[in-house]
Amino acid sequence: RTAKSFLKDGDAKLIKKAFNVSMEAHKDMRRKSGEPYIYHPLAVAQIVVEEIGLGPTAIVAALLHDVVEDTYWEIEEIEREFGGKIAKIIDGLTKISGVFEYGTSQQAENFRKMLLTLSDDVRVILIKLADRLHNMRTLESMPRNNQLKIASETMYLYAPLAHRLGLNTIKLELEDLCLKFSEPEIFEQITAKLRETRAAREKFIRDFIEPIQRELDEQGFNPIIKGRPKSVFSVWNKMKKQKIPFEEVYDIFAIRIILDTDFEREKADCWHVYSIVTDYYTPSPERLRDWISTPRANGYESLHTTVMSKTGQWVEVQIRTQRMDDIAEKGYAAHWKYKESNTSPPQHESGLDVWIQKVRELLESDDKAEAVEFVQDFRDNLYNEEVFVFTPKGELKTMPFGATALDFAFEIHSEIGIHCLGAKVNQKLVPLNYILNNGDQVEILTSKKQHPNEDWLKFVVSSKARTRIREYLREDAKRYVAEGKEITDRKLHLLKLDGHPEIVVQLRAYFNCKSNNEFYYKMGKGLILPQQLKKFKADRIEKHINEKDKIVDAKTFEKEVTRIRGVNTDMLLIGENMDKIDYVLAKCCNPIPGDDVFGFVTVTEGIKIHRINCPNAMELMSNYGYRIIKAKWTSQTELAFLAGLRIIGSDRMGLVNDVTRVISNELKVNMRSITIDTNGGMFEGQIMLFVHDTSHLDILIEKLKKVSGIINVTRFDS
């Protein structure tokens, strides 16, 4: 029904045919929830048309997106029945299907394949995002460990990708759903508090809007004005970043003013409305954002300001036209709709096209790169804001926020980047790591004698620069490896050690190298000197190197884990039979008994136990899903585990004594360290202490909250 208005002759018939094929192909299949499988392609097709705004080709492809992967249909049959364009989209979707279970490099390769489809048809990724959105909406029926893996992967890659393609509504929903399944208690708490404060919030919005609405109506604008609540995830993010409770998050909504105005008058009308809003409410000058003159890379256009309400509360106001709002909500599809109808500003129409062209170039030039590195760099650049800088000839270049002079050099050309010696910014000499600001004019200085080194990777931020530097360093490393092997062979021959097949393994152990190539590289670069091999020989004669047997690859390790935990369970019980296998508690999150945890199989350090909400959990689960082991605690009340508490309150005499009395005297808890910082009558402290489990920690937190002057006590990751 939604698509009816734009269907041409034959479109409805083709969509019906696709539905019938999908219905027949999936007739004996059911989803994890028990419902008929056909509900899924139908839901994906609905998202594609209603929430992304795509046309009949995408609807047909969405209906058929699982047919080749899951049923007897072949891609050639799809091409015969539905044509080459639809077959190509489905082929792209089939190549990137499923949750990636095969390990990091395979997972990253699959994501790289998905990005390659940008070169052919962006609809592949848009349909994939619709597919992921419906899978996230129906994730309740999946086992808990699958929920965590899928949510982590979604937060790690799909939400940033939706953001970059301008699909703001989908991005926000994906983030909320990820929080719902990864941190269900936090999600429910914030949702409940948003519900409780809704009536007061709506009254505030009505009072705030009323004078603006009246003035705009009088001037003939007739706008749509609405209060838009912040997403649960963005509220949680703000609470975490600012270390504040829900009650102190004041900007939990934004006012959006949408104008129905002619394309030629858009900019003037938006600024006119801005002047009306700021006549009634005082603006904060440093929080003005003009994304109409310089849109974001994902095509987003809007005028943002933050003003002080009559009740003393800061309120964000977004001013945009209907065209801008469509692009903000539906991203790439809306961008193309307006572009084709010539109602998109010519100087801005290529924002998304330029980004897609950059992705294309990156993929084509980076085929030698480690897929994991590529995905990490790509992902890091998805959320980046931009800065606008100029070449010496006045050409505008858009760079990621935090970009350096060296990033700019690589943006101009790879060869210029490789030989970049420094830069002139606004006629002044600056070093390579100088961070560019909006409006800078940049001239790059080069020298044929200059070459990349590993330090460059510490400060460049753009995918292009990182990729080219790594590419150069890899080629450089190959040369050092070849030279190192030649030096080693020659020296071993002189030392009469060249007849021993195990000698290189012993050399690696002696010089603490993880691989043959690392050893040869160090030899070639002069980090290990030839005369040190003589000492190696002397030590070898003196005593045999008895290496403790180590499990050196993940598969062997997992076999050992399976043997220990038994064939009937995939749950690792921490504390049970653990003398047979190495395990450590991860220092990044300091898990203690009672925490929801998982095990991560490492190659050299045994199993690391992490909390489910560990800062690194999302990346581990999304990138290394095949090495995750479910885990839970056995009773270990005789052991003590390190935990960290953050306390905030008003400073007073004797406070530290009261805190230490509760910890040491009342609860008999041993402390490792305590630090207190005071500022303006307030204090913030961090305490590292040893507890038995989460119950023990919860009792301590509740006791500390009762100490006079303490406002908040929270656990933190070290």
PDB file of C-alpha atoms in Angstrom, residues 68-284:
ATOM      1  CA  VAL A  68      19.355 -18.027  -2.639  1.00  0.00           C
ATOM      2  CA  GLU A  69      21.124 -18.485   0.691  1.00  0.00           C
ATOM      3  CA  ASP A  70      18.483 -20.555   2.491  1.00  0.00           C
ATOM      4  CA  THR A  71      16.607 -22.470  -0.239  1.00  0.00           C
ATOM      5  CA  TYR A  72      17.037 -24.425  -3.468  1.00  0.00           C
ATOM      6  CA  TRP A  73      16.969 -21.311  -5.710  1.00  0.00           C
ATOM      7  CA  GLU A  74      20.167 -20.420  -7.611  1.00  0.00           C
ATOM      8  CA  ILE A  75      21.254 -16.893  -8.537  1.00  0.00           C
ATOM      9  CA  GLU A  76      20.967 -17.780 -12.243  1.00  0.00           C
ATOM     10  CA  GLU A  77      17.272 -18.589 -11.760  1.00  0.00           C
ATOM     11  CA  ILE A  78      16.722 -15.228 -10.032  1.00  0.00           C
ATOM     12  CA  GLU A  79      18.374 -13.475 -12.983  1.00  0.00           C
ATOM     13  CA  ARG A  80      16.193 -15.385 -15.443  1.00  0.00           C
ATOM     14  CA  GLU A  81      12.961 -14.605 -13.572  1.00  0.00           C
ATOM     15  CA  PHE A  82      13.635 -11.079 -12.270  1.00  0.00           C
ATOM     16  CA  GLY A  83      16.480  -9.620 -14.353  1.00  0.00           C
ATOM     17  CA  GLY A  84      20.166  -8.839 -13.879  1.00  0.00           C
ATOM     18  CA  LYS A  85      19.804  -5.784 -11.621  1.00  0.00           C
ATOM     19  CA  ILE A  86      17.786  -7.617  -8.941  1.00  0.00           C
ATOM     20  CA  ALA A  87      20.007 -10.706  -9.243  1.00  0.00           C
ATOM     21  CA  LYS A  88      23.101  -8.556  -8.627  1.00  0.00           C
ATOM     22  CA  ILE A  89      21.605  -7.032  -5.467  1.00  0.00           C
ATOM     23  CA  ILE A  90      20.592 -10.475  -4.122  1.00  0.00           C
ATOM     24  CA  ASP A  91      24.022 -11.876  -4.976  1.00  0.00           C
ATOM     25  CA  GLY A  92      25.577  -9.024  -2.956  1.00  0.00           C
ATOM     26  CA  LEU A  93      23.244  -9.726  -0.025  1.00  0.00           C
ATOM     27  CA  THR A  94      23.977 -13.474  -0.156  1.00  0.00           C
ATOM     28  CA  LYS A  95      27.740 -12.879   0.040  1.00  0.00           C
ATOM     29  CA  ILE A  96      27.424 -10.855   3.246  1.00  0.00           C
ATOM     30  CA  SER A  97      24.656 -12.830   4.928  1.00  0.00           C
ATOM     31  CA  GLY A  98      24.481 -14.167   8.446  1.00  0.00           C
ATOM     32  CA  VAL A  99      26.156 -13.429  11.738  1.00  0.00           C
ATOM     33  CA  PHE A 100      29.867 -13.855  11.124  1.00  0.00           C
ATOM     34  CA  GLU A 101      30.956 -16.914  13.091  1.00  0.00           C
ATOM     35  CA  TYR A 102      34.253 -17.769  11.407  1.00  0.00           C
ATOM     36  CA  GLY A 103      36.673 -15.584  13.281  1.00  0.00           C
ATOM     37  CA  THR A 104      38.078 -12.131  12.969  1.00  0.00           C
ATOM     38  CA  SER A 105      39.614 -12.091   9.498  1.00  0.00           C
ATOM     39  CA  GLN A 106      36.672 -13.932   7.910  1.00  0.00           C
ATOM     40  CA  GLN A 107      34.261 -11.597   9.673  1.00  0.00           C
ATOM     41  CA  ALA A 108      36.162  -8.537   8.503  1.00  0.00           C
ATOM     42  CA  GLU A 109      36.425  -9.936   4.962  1.00  0.00           C
ATOM     43  CA  ASN A 110      32.642 -10.309   4.876  1.00  0.00           C
ATOM     44  CA  PHE A 111      32.239  -6.703   5.926  1.00  0.00           C
ATOM     45  CA  ARG A 112      34.724  -5.614   3.277  1.00  0.00           C
ATOM     46  CA  LYS A 113      32.620  -7.538   0.703  1.00  0.00           C
ATOM     47  CA  MET A 114      29.585  -5.598   1.840  1.00  0.00           C
ATOM     48  CA  LEU A 115      31.401  -2.309   1.293  1.00  0.00           C
ATOM     49  CA  LEU A 116      32.508  -3.438  -2.164  1.00  0.00           C
ATOM     50  CA  THR A 117      28.834  -3.485  -3.147  1.00  0.00           C
ATOM     51  CA  LEU A 118      28.878   0.304  -2.711  1.00  0.00           C
ATOM     52  CA  SER A 119      30.745   0.346  -6.017  1.00  0.00           C
ATOM     53  CA  ASP A 120      27.810  -1.332  -7.740  1.00  0.00           C
ATOM     54  CA  ASP A 121      24.612  -0.579  -5.886  1.00  0.00           C
ATOM     55  CA  VAL A 122      24.192   1.137  -2.514  1.00  0.00           C
ATOM     56  CA  ARG A 123      20.800  -0.588  -2.173  1.00  0.00           C
ATOM     57  CA  VAL A 124      22.621  -3.774  -1.079  1.00  0.00           C
ATOM     58  CA  ILE A 125      23.755  -2.055   2.113  1.00  0.00           C
ATOM     59  CA  LEU A 126      20.431  -0.275   2.642  1.00  0.00           C
ATOM     60  CA  ILE A 127      18.557  -3.614   2.414  1.00  0.00           C
ATOM     61  CA  LYS A 128      21.171  -5.219   4.696  1.00  0.00           C
ATOM     62  CA  LEU A 129      20.524  -2.464   7.263  1.00  0.00           C
ATOM     63  CA  ALA A 130      16.758  -3.116   6.994  1.00  0.00           C
ATOM     64  CA  ASP A 131      17.457  -6.847   7.474  1.00  0.00           C
ATOM     65  CA  ARG A 132      19.593  -6.126  10.555  1.00  0.00           C
ATOM     66  CA  LEU A 133      16.958  -3.748  11.977  1.00  0.00           C
ATOM     67  CA  HIS A 134      14.227  -6.407  11.778  1.00  0.00           C
ATOM     68  CA  ASN A 135      16.566  -9.034  13.277  1.00  0.00           C
ATOM     69  CA  MET A 136      17.280  -6.652  16.171  1.00  0.00           C
ATOM     70  CA  ARG A 137      13.554  -5.974  16.659  1.00  0.00           C
ATOM     71  CA  THR A 138      12.940  -9.731  16.998  1.00  0.00           C
ATOM     72  CA  LEU A 139      16.046 -10.648  19.005  1.00  0.00           C
ATOM     73  CA  GLU A 140      14.083 -11.779  22.096  1.00  0.00           C
ATOM     74  CA  SER A 141      13.704 -15.287  20.668  1.00  0.00           C
ATOM     75  CA  MET A 142      17.482 -15.819  20.402  1.00  0.00           C
ATOM     76  CA  PRO A 143      19.669 -17.362  23.156  1.00  0.00           C
ATOM     77  CA  ARG A 144      21.407 -14.845  25.430  1.00  0.00           C
ATOM     78  CA  ASN A 145      24.920 -15.407  24.015  1.00  0.00           C
ATOM     79  CA  ASN A 146      23.609 -14.880  20.442  1.00  0.00           C
ATOM     80  CA  GLN A 147      21.830 -11.712  21.566  1.00  0.00           C
ATOM     81  CA  LEU A 148      25.112 -10.334  22.921  1.00  0.00           C
ATOM     82  CA  LYS A 149      27.082 -11.227  19.775  1.00  0.00           C
ATOM     83  CA  ILE A 150      24.507  -9.751  17.395  1.00  0.00           C
ATOM     84  CA  ALA A 151      24.013  -6.618  19.521  1.00  0.00           C
ATOM     85  CA  SER A 152      27.789  -6.060  19.759  1.00  0.00           C
ATOM     86  CA  GLU A 153      28.267  -6.440  16.010  1.00  0.00           C
ATOM     87  CA  THR A 154      25.336  -4.096  15.377  1.00  0.00           C
ATOM     88  CA  MET A 155      26.707  -1.413  17.690  1.00  0.00           C
ATOM     89  CA  TYR A 156      30.232  -1.839  16.329  1.00  0.00           C
ATOM     90  CA  LEU A 157      29.451  -1.603  12.601  1.00  0.00           C
ATOM     91  CA  TYR A 158      25.817  -1.309  11.563  1.00  0.00           C
ATOM     92  CA  ALA A 159      24.756   1.664  13.723  1.00  0.00           C
ATOM     93  CA  PRO A 160      27.794   3.742  12.590  1.00  0.00           C
ATOM     94  CA  LEU A 161      27.093   2.746   8.967  1.00  0.00           C
ATOM     95  CA  ALA A 162      23.445   3.848   9.279  1.00  0.00           C
ATOM     96  CA  HIS A 163      24.722   7.143  10.718  1.00  0.00           C
ATOM     97  CA  ARG A 164      27.127   7.680   7.822  1.00  0.00           C
ATOM     98  CA  LEU A 165      24.401   6.920   5.244  1.00  0.00           C
ATOM     99  CA  GLY A 166      22.171   9.506   6.931  1.00  0.00           C
ATOM    100  CA  LEU A 167      19.600   7.007   8.264  1.00  0.00           C
ATOM    101  CA  ASN A 168      19.249   8.812  11.583  1.00  0.00           C
ATOM    102  CA  THR A 169      16.000   7.165  12.730  1.00  0.00           C
ATOM    103  CA  ILE A 170      17.346   3.667  12.029  1.00  0.00           C
ATOM    104  CA  LYS A 171      20.673   4.485  13.698  1.00  0.00           C
ATOM    105  CA  LEU A 172      18.908   5.659  16.890  1.00  0.00           C
ATOM    106  CA  GLU A 173      16.675   2.567  17.006  1.00  0.00           C
ATOM    107  CA  LEU A 174      19.632   0.213  16.459  1.00  0.00           C
ATOM    108  CA  GLU A 175      21.525   1.889  19.329  1.00  0.00           C
ATOM    109  CA  ASP A 176      18.504   1.616  21.648  1.00  0.00           C
ATOM    110  CA  LEU A 177      17.971  -2.060  20.765  1.00  0.00           C
ATOM    111  CA  CYS A 178      21.664  -2.799  21.354  1.00  0.00           C
ATOM    112  CA  LEU A 179      21.419  -1.250  24.823  1.00  0.00           C
ATOM    113  CA  LYS A 180      18.178  -3.151  25.494  1.00  0.00           C
ATOM    114  CA  PHE A 181      19.857  -6.525  24.901  1.00  0.00           C
ATOM    115  CA  SER A 182      23.346  -5.797  26.235  1.00  0.00           C
ATOM    116  CA  GLU A 183      22.294  -3.839  29.371  1.00  0.00           C
ATOM    117  CA  PRO A 184      18.610  -4.760  29.950  1.00  0.00           C
ATOM    118  CA  GLU A 185      18.437  -3.355  33.511  1.00  0.00           C
ATOM    119  CA  ILE A 186      19.874   0.036  32.524  1.00  0.00           C
ATOM    120  CA  PHE A 187      17.581   0.190  29.480  1.00  0.00           C
ATOM    121  CA  GLU A 188      14.494  -0.511  31.618  1.00  0.00           C
ATOM    122  CA  GLN A 189      15.520   2.017  34.302  1.00  0.00           C
ATOM    123  CA  ILE A 190      15.995   4.868  31.789  1.00  0.00           C
ATOM    124  CA  THR A 191      12.830   3.922  29.858  1.00  0.00           C
ATOM    125  CA  ALA A 192      10.815   3.966  33.100  1.00  0.00           C
ATOM    126  CA  LYS A 193      12.240   7.362  34.115  1.00  0.00           C
ATOM    127  CA  LEU A 194      11.497   8.828  30.668  1.00  0.00           C
ATOM    128  CA  ARG A 195       7.937   7.521  31.050  1.00  0.00           C
ATOM    129  CA  GLU A 196       7.581   9.038  34.544  1.00  0.00           C
ATOM    130  CA  THR A 197       8.791  12.475  33.396  1.00  0.00           C
ATOM    131  CA  ARG A 198       6.809  12.508  30.140  1.00  0.00           C
ATOM    132  CA  ALA A 199       3.867  14.648  31.345  1.00  0.00           C
ATOM    133  CA  ALA A 200       6.129  17.355  32.826  1.00  0.00           C
ATOM    134  CA  ARG A 201       8.309  17.268  29.709  1.00  0.00           C
ATOM    135  CA  GLU A 202       5.316  17.683  27.368  1.00  0.00           C
ATOM    136  CA  LYS A 203       4.013  20.664  29.380  1.00  0.00           C
ATOM    137  CA  PHE A 204       7.458  22.298  29.253  1.00  0.00           C
ATOM    138  CA  ILE A 205       7.618  21.774  25.464  1.00  0.00           C
ATOM    139  CA  ARG A 206       4.116  23.275  24.975  1.00  0.00           C
ATOM    140  CA  ASP A 207       5.024  26.353  27.026  1.00  0.00           C
ATOM    141  CA  PHE A 208       8.349  26.735  25.202  1.00  0.00           C
ATOM    142  CA  ILE A 209       6.852  26.390  21.704  1.00  0.00           C
ATOM    143  CA  GLU A 210       3.766  28.606  22.199  1.00  0.00           C
ATOM    144  CA  PRO A 211       5.321  32.098  21.618  1.00  0.00           C
ATOM    145  CA  ILE A 212       7.484  30.868  18.709  1.00  0.00           C
ATOM    146  CA  GLN A 213       4.518  29.158  17.019  1.00  0.00           C
ATOM    147  CA  ARG A 214       2.392  32.297  17.386  1.00  0.00           C
ATOM    148  CA  GLU A 215       5.079  34.571  15.901  1.00  0.00           C
ATOM    149  CA  LEU A 216       5.879  32.218  12.999  1.00  0.00           C
ATOM    150  CA  ASP A 217       2.179  31.792  12.137  1.00  0.00           C
ATOM    151  CA  GLU A 218       1.745  35.579  12.106  1.00  0.00           C
ATOM    152  CA  GLN A 219       4.668  35.880   9.671  1.00  0.00           C
ATOM    153  CA  GLY A 220       3.145  33.252   7.352  1.00  0.00           C
ATOM    154  CA  PHE A 221       5.584  30.368   7.912  1.00  0.00           C
ATOM    155  CA  ASN A 222       3.029  27.790   9.206  1.00  0.00           C
ATOM    156  CA  PRO A 223       5.792  25.441  10.419  1.00  0.00           C
ATOM    157  CA  ILE A 224       5.611  22.013  12.026  1.00  0.00           C
ATOM    158  CA  ILE A 225       7.102  22.349  15.536  1.00  0.00           C
ATOM    159  CA  LYS A 226       7.618  19.305  17.711  1.00  0.00           C
ATOM    160  CA  GLY A 227       9.565  18.214  20.754  1.00  0.00           C
ATOM    161  CA  ARG A 228      11.782  15.231  19.964  1.00  0.00           C
ATOM    162  CA  PRO A 229      12.926  13.147  22.972  1.00  0.00           C
ATOM    163  CA  LYS A 230      16.538  11.959  23.019  1.00  0.00           C
ATOM    164  CA  SER A 231      16.982   8.211  22.558  1.00  0.00           C
ATOM    165  CA  VAL A 232      17.503   5.966  25.600  1.00  0.00           C
ATOM    166  CA  PHE A 233      21.019   5.200  24.365  1.00  0.00           C
ATOM    167  CA  SER A 234      21.988   8.889  24.003  1.00  0.00           C
ATOM    168  CA  VAL A 235      20.682   9.601  27.544  1.00  0.00           C
ATOM    169  CA  TRP A 236      22.738   6.658  28.874  1.00  0.00           C
ATOM    170  CA  ASN A 237      25.773   7.821  26.905  1.00  0.00           C
ATOM    171  CA  LYS A 238      25.491  11.297  28.437  1.00  0.00           C
ATOM    172  CA  MET A 239      25.111   9.819  31.945  1.00  0.00           C
ATOM    173  CA  LYS A 240      28.258   7.739  31.428  1.00  0.00           C
ATOM    174  CA  LYS A 241      30.387  10.464  29.855  1.00  0.00           C
ATOM    175  CA  GLN A 242      29.461  13.170  32.360  1.00  0.00           C
ATOM    176  CA  LYS A 243      29.197  10.723  35.311  1.00  0.00           C
ATOM    177  CA  ILE A 244      25.787  12.069  36.307  1.00  0.00           C
ATOM    178  CA  PRO A 245      22.452  10.460  37.312  1.00  0.00           C
ATOM    179  CA  PHE A 246      19.360  10.632  35.056  1.00  0.00           C
ATOM    180  CA  GLU A 247      17.940  13.554  37.028  1.00  0.00           C
ATOM    181  CA  GLU A 248      20.901  15.757  36.020  1.00  0.00           C
ATOM    182  CA  VAL A 249      20.555  15.121  32.262  1.00  0.00           C
ATOM    183  CA  TYR A 250      18.704  18.292  31.325  1.00  0.00           C
ATOM    184  CA  ASP A 251      18.712  18.223  27.508  1.00  0.00           C
ATOM    185  CA  ILE A 252      16.745  14.985  27.079  1.00  0.00           C
ATOM    186  CA  PHE A 253      14.759  16.449  24.204  1.00  0.00           C
ATOM    187  CA  ALA A 254      15.207  18.859  21.299  1.00  0.00           C
ATOM    188  CA  ILE A 255      12.746  21.218  19.623  1.00  0.00           C
ATOM    189  CA  ARG A 256      12.540  20.737  15.858  1.00  0.00           C
ATOM    190  CA  ILE A 257      11.097  23.456  13.588  1.00  0.00           C
ATOM    191  CA  ILE A 258      10.318  22.203  10.050  1.00  0.00           C
ATOM    192  CA  LEU A 259       9.529  24.755   7.334  1.00  0.00           C
ATOM    193  CA  ASP A 260       7.606  24.129   4.131  1.00  0.00           C
ATOM    194  CA  THR A 261       9.499  26.570   1.929  1.00  0.00           C
ATOM    195  CA  ASP A 262      10.734  26.856  -1.650  1.00  0.00           C
ATOM    196  CA  PHE A 263      14.197  25.521  -2.335  1.00  0.00           C
ATOM    197  CA  GLU A 264      15.524  28.947  -3.364  1.00  0.00           C
ATOM    198  CA  ARG A 265      14.451  30.483  -0.010  1.00  0.00           C
ATOM    199  CA  GLU A 266      15.615  27.675   2.305  1.00  0.00           C
ATOM    200  CA  LYS A 267      18.731  29.304   3.723  1.00  0.00           C
ATOM    201  CA  ALA A 268      17.185  32.775   4.176  1.00  0.00           C
ATOM    202  CA  ASP A 269      14.027  31.370   5.816  1.00  0.00           C
ATOM    203  CA  CYS A 270      15.972  29.162   8.250  1.00  0.00           C
ATOM    204  CA  TRP A 271      18.068  32.137   9.410  1.00  0.00           C
ATOM    205  CA  HIS A 272      14.919  34.275   9.642  1.00  0.00           C
ATOM    206  CA  VAL A 273      13.361  31.666  11.965  1.00  0.00           C
ATOM    207  CA  TYR A 274      16.623  31.556  13.956  1.00  0.00           C
ATOM    208  CA  SER A 275      16.346  35.320  14.572  1.00  0.00           C
ATOM    209  CA  ILE A 276      12.739  34.906  15.782  1.00  0.00           C
ATOM    210  CA  VAL A 277      13.682  32.076  18.193  1.00  0.00           C
ATOM    211  CA  THR A 278      16.615  34.064  19.604  1.00  0.00           C
ATOM    212  CA  ASP A 279      14.415  37.143  20.058  1.00  0.00           C
ATOM    213  CA  TYR A 280      12.414  35.135  22.622  1.00  0.00           C
ATOM    214  CA  TYR A 281      15.201  33.008  24.120  1.00  0.00           C
ATOM    215  CA  THR A 282      18.883  33.874  24.716  1.00  0.00           C
ATOM    216  CA  PRO A 283      21.205  31.671  22.614  1.00  0.00           C
ATOM    217  CA  SER A 284      24.568  30.184  23.592  1.00  0.00           C
TER     218      SER A 284
END
